[in-house]
Amino acid sequence: MIDDFPRPDAVIFDIGNVLIRWQPEEHYDRWIGQDRRRAMFAAVDLHFMNELVDRGGDFHDVIYATADKHPEFKKEIRWWHDRWRQLAAPAIDLSVATLRALKHRGVPVFALSNFGIGSFALSEADNDFLREFDRRYISGHMGVTKPTAEIYQRVEEDCKINPKRLLFTDDRADNIDAAAARGWQTHLFQDPSIWADRLIRAGLIEESDL
């Protein structure tokens, strides 16, 4: 146990910046240079565009419609779709190792991620570990995104595990806060080695597993 919390019955992973690096600005800096990237991100709310996809909007249509509204950046905006496999990468190896260590020890592992239907299918094709979860809660399929309370409630109703025995890691504080408000155990993800240590201290895996 950690800080008087009970031993978790399941571990829930976010995906972006936990299992797969998600820093689109860095990729665009390489592709078009920092100045043009800054101008594009200032002119176009690309993260809101991605949020629409994460809510269930068509991956291609949402991005291409946004590109059509901004002809000065049309080609570059389309890359959000056309170069997705480069944009949502690489995998964070130590985090993947923790997922597999938990599986090996028989600990149920779930995914809870803001991810579009089409974009997730592409990422899943490139990252076999995304098929290894016991349960997957993907916002595009659910029609609701974190940190809305509904998505956490639906996880609880589906897995039927006491919220106090769910351990959830996410890189965004607002998503963590929403889970904690429901009684979940939480870990703000900042570094995969710190996350691995948290799992070790919780008695779920051992250092030799990694």
Short mmCIF file of C-alpha atoms in Angstrom, two decimals:
data_model
loop_
_atom_site.label_atom_id
_atom_site.label_comp_id
_atom_site.label_asym_id
_atom_site.label_seq_id
_atom_site.Cartn_x
_atom_site.Cartn_y
_atom_site.Cartn_z
CA MET A 1 0.00 0.00 0.00
CA ILE A 2 1.00 3.63 -0.56
CA ASP A 3 -0.16 6.40 1.76
CA ASP A 4 -2.89 4.15 3.19
CA PHE A 5 -4.43 3.46 -0.23
CA PRO A 6 -5.53 -0.15 -0.79
CA ARG A 7 -3.67 -2.27 -3.32
CA PRO A 8 -5.14 -1.40 -6.74
CA ASP A 9 -7.25 -4.02 -8.48
CA ALA A 10 -6.60 -2.51 -11.93
CA VAL A 11 -4.25 0.02 -13.50
CA ILE A 12 -5.49 2.50 -16.08
CA PHE A 13 -3.17 4.12 -18.61
CA ASP A 14 -3.64 7.25 -20.64
CA ILE A 15 -1.91 6.83 -24.01
CA GLY A 16 -0.64 10.18 -25.30
CA ASN A 17 2.55 11.20 -23.47
CA VAL A 18 2.28 8.10 -21.29
CA LEU A 19 2.72 5.24 -23.76
CA ILE A 20 3.23 7.22 -26.98
CA ARG A 21 4.94 10.58 -27.19
CA TRP A 22 2.48 13.29 -28.23
CA GLN A 23 4.24 16.55 -29.05
CA PRO A 24 2.98 17.68 -32.49
CA GLU A 25 4.72 21.03 -32.23
CA GLU A 26 8.10 19.30 -32.24
CA HIS A 27 7.31 17.43 -35.45
CA TYR A 28 6.02 20.56 -37.18
CA ASP A 29 9.16 22.43 -36.12
CA ARG A 30 11.18 19.86 -38.07
CA TRP A 31 8.85 19.84 -41.03
CA ILE A 32 8.28 23.57 -41.59
CA GLY A 33 10.51 25.42 -39.12
CA GLN A 34 9.68 26.97 -35.80
CA ASP A 35 8.56 30.35 -37.12
CA ARG A 36 5.99 29.00 -39.56
CA ARG A 37 4.80 26.45 -37.02
CA ARG A 38 4.22 29.18 -34.47
CA ALA A 39 2.31 31.23 -37.02
CA MET A 40 0.12 28.25 -37.95
CA PHE A 41 -0.65 27.27 -34.36
CA ALA A 42 -1.49 30.91 -33.58
CA ALA A 43 -3.85 31.17 -36.54
CA VAL A 44 -5.52 27.76 -36.24
CA ASP A 45 -6.72 26.02 -33.08
CA LEU A 46 -5.29 22.65 -34.05
CA HIS A 47 -5.73 21.15 -30.61
CA PHE A 48 -9.45 21.98 -30.70
CA MET A 49 -9.56 20.36 -34.14
CA ASN A 50 -8.03 17.26 -32.60
CA GLU A 51 -10.53 17.44 -29.74
CA LEU A 52 -13.35 17.17 -32.29
CA VAL A 53 -11.75 14.01 -33.63
CA ASP A 54 -11.33 12.69 -30.08
CA ARG A 55 -15.06 13.22 -29.52
CA GLY A 56 -15.88 10.96 -32.44
CA GLY A 57 -15.60 13.24 -35.45
CA ASP A 58 -14.36 11.68 -38.68
CA PHE A 59 -10.57 11.76 -38.62
CA HIS A 60 -10.17 12.70 -42.28
CA ASP A 61 -13.16 14.98 -42.67
CA VAL A 62 -12.57 17.13 -39.57
CA ILE A 63 -8.94 17.80 -40.45
CA TYR A 64 -9.49 18.37 -44.15
CA ALA A 65 -12.43 20.72 -43.45
CA THR A 66 -10.21 22.71 -41.09
CA ALA A 67 -7.48 22.82 -43.74
CA ASP A 68 -9.95 24.14 -46.32
CA LYS A 69 -10.79 27.05 -44.00
CA HIS A 70 -7.14 28.04 -43.79
CA PRO A 71 -5.71 27.90 -47.31
CA GLU A 72 -2.44 29.52 -46.24
CA PHE A 73 -1.71 26.41 -44.15
CA LYS A 74 -3.81 23.88 -46.05
CA LYS A 75 -1.03 21.43 -46.84
CA GLU A 76 0.45 21.54 -43.35
CA ILE A 77 -2.91 21.06 -41.59
CA ARG A 78 -3.65 18.04 -43.75
CA TRP A 79 -0.42 16.50 -42.48
CA TRP A 80 -2.18 16.11 -39.09
CA HIS A 81 -4.07 13.34 -40.85
CA ASP A 82 -1.67 12.30 -43.59
CA ARG A 83 1.41 12.06 -41.35
CA TRP A 84 -0.35 10.83 -38.23
CA ARG A 85 1.94 7.84 -37.81
CA GLN A 86 4.90 10.20 -37.57
CA LEU A 87 3.02 12.75 -35.47
CA ALA A 88 1.92 10.30 -32.73
CA ALA A 89 5.30 8.70 -32.06
CA PRO A 90 7.53 7.22 -30.79
CA ALA A 91 6.45 4.72 -28.15
CA ILE A 92 7.74 5.33 -24.61
CA ASP A 93 9.54 2.05 -24.09
CA LEU A 94 9.70 1.94 -20.30
CA SER A 95 5.99 2.68 -20.03
CA VAL A 96 5.27 -0.16 -22.44
CA ALA A 97 7.45 -2.40 -20.26
CA THR A 98 5.39 -1.48 -17.18
CA LEU A 99 2.17 -2.33 -19.01
CA ARG A 100 3.54 -5.73 -19.99
CA ALA A 101 4.95 -6.36 -16.51
CA LEU A 102 1.51 -5.75 -15.03
CA LYS A 103 -0.05 -8.10 -17.56
CA HIS A 104 2.55 -10.75 -16.76
CA ARG A 105 1.69 -10.53 -13.08
CA GLY A 106 -2.02 -10.83 -13.77
CA VAL A 107 -2.95 -7.23 -12.94
CA PRO A 108 -5.80 -6.00 -15.15
CA VAL A 109 -4.71 -3.06 -17.32
CA PHE A 110 -7.10 -0.66 -19.02
CA ALA A 111 -6.65 2.24 -21.43
CA LEU A 112 -8.55 5.50 -20.91
CA SER A 113 -7.55 7.92 -23.61
CA ASN A 114 -8.75 10.88 -25.62
CA PHE A 115 -8.20 9.41 -29.08
CA GLY A 116 -10.15 9.47 -32.32
CA ILE A 117 -11.58 6.39 -33.98
CA GLY A 118 -9.53 6.65 -37.16
CA SER A 119 -6.40 7.99 -35.52
CA PHE A 120 -6.44 5.22 -32.93
CA ALA A 121 -6.75 2.58 -35.64
CA LEU A 122 -3.59 3.92 -37.29
CA SER A 123 -1.67 4.06 -34.02
CA GLU A 124 -2.86 0.58 -33.06
CA ALA A 125 -1.54 -0.79 -36.36
CA ASP A 126 1.94 0.54 -35.52
CA ASN A 127 1.97 -0.23 -31.78
CA ASP A 128 0.98 -3.78 -30.91
CA PHE A 129 0.88 -3.01 -27.18
CA LEU A 130 -2.29 -0.98 -27.77
CA ARG A 131 -4.03 -4.31 -28.39
CA GLU A 132 -2.85 -5.79 -25.09
CA PHE A 133 -5.21 -4.00 -22.70
CA ASP A 134 -7.89 -5.96 -20.89
CA ARG A 135 -10.33 -3.11 -21.53
CA ARG A 136 -10.03 -0.03 -23.71
CA TYR A 137 -11.98 3.16 -23.16
CA ILE A 138 -11.30 5.32 -26.22
CA SER A 139 -13.08 8.66 -26.28
CA GLY A 140 -13.86 8.62 -30.00
CA HIS A 141 -15.85 5.43 -29.59
CA MET A 142 -17.49 6.70 -26.41
CA GLY A 143 -18.42 10.14 -27.73
CA VAL A 144 -17.08 11.90 -24.63
CA THR A 145 -13.62 13.07 -23.61
CA LYS A 146 -11.67 13.51 -20.39
CA PRO A 147 -11.97 15.34 -18.06
CA THR A 148 -15.77 15.16 -18.38
CA ALA A 149 -17.14 13.25 -15.38
CA GLU A 150 -19.27 11.01 -17.60
CA ILE A 151 -16.31 9.17 -19.09
CA TYR A 152 -14.99 8.18 -15.65
CA GLN A 153 -18.45 7.10 -14.54
CA ARG A 154 -18.79 4.89 -17.60
CA VAL A 155 -15.45 3.24 -16.86
CA GLU A 156 -16.61 2.47 -13.33
CA GLU A 157 -19.94 1.09 -14.52
CA ASP A 158 -18.27 -1.11 -17.12
CA CYS A 159 -15.39 -2.56 -15.11
CA LYS A 160 -17.37 -2.76 -11.83
CA ILE A 161 -14.27 -2.11 -9.72
CA ASN A 162 -14.42 0.07 -6.62
CA PRO A 163 -13.05 3.48 -7.67
CA LYS A 164 -10.69 3.43 -4.67
CA ARG A 165 -9.02 0.37 -6.19
CA LEU A 166 -8.37 1.93 -9.60
CA LEU A 167 -4.92 3.43 -10.19
CA PHE A 168 -4.89 5.89 -13.10
CA THR A 169 -1.96 7.67 -14.73
CA ASP A 170 -2.29 10.61 -17.11
CA ASP A 171 0.00 13.46 -18.11
CA ARG A 172 -2.66 16.15 -17.71
CA ALA A 173 -3.48 17.48 -14.26
CA ASP A 174 -7.11 18.24 -15.15
CA ASN A 175 -7.70 14.63 -16.15
CA ILE A 176 -6.04 13.42 -12.96
CA ASP A 177 -8.05 15.81 -10.81
CA ALA A 178 -11.32 14.61 -12.33
CA ALA A 179 -10.43 11.00 -11.55
CA ALA A 180 -9.28 11.83 -8.03
CA ALA A 181 -12.58 13.61 -7.39
CA ARG A 182 -14.30 10.26 -7.96
CA GLY A 183 -12.02 8.50 -5.49
CA TRP A 184 -9.58 6.95 -7.95
CA GLN A 185 -5.93 6.58 -7.02
CA THR A 186 -3.96 8.76 -9.41
CA HIS A 187 -0.46 9.45 -10.64
CA LEU A 188 0.41 12.54 -12.68
CA PHE A 189 2.71 11.12 -15.34
CA GLN A 190 5.92 13.09 -15.84
CA ASP A 191 8.59 10.44 -16.31
CA PRO A 192 8.30 6.70 -17.04
CA SER A 193 10.85 5.77 -14.38
CA ILE A 194 8.84 7.57 -11.69
CA TRP A 195 5.72 5.78 -12.87
CA ALA A 196 7.52 2.43 -12.73
CA ASP A 197 8.63 3.21 -9.18
CA ARG A 198 5.05 4.00 -8.20
CA LEU A 199 3.93 0.60 -9.45
CA ILE A 200 6.79 -1.11 -7.62
CA ARG A 201 5.97 0.68 -4.36
CA ALA A 202 2.31 -0.32 -4.79
CA GLY A 203 3.44 -3.96 -4.86
CA LEU A 204 2.13 -4.52 -8.38
CA ILE A 205 5.43 -5.23 -10.16
CA GLU A 206 9.08 -5.66 -9.26
CA GLU A 207 12.15 -3.92 -10.62
CA SER A 208 13.31 -7.23 -12.08
CA ASP A 209 10.21 -7.27 -14.29
CA LEU A 210 11.43 -4.31 -16.31
#
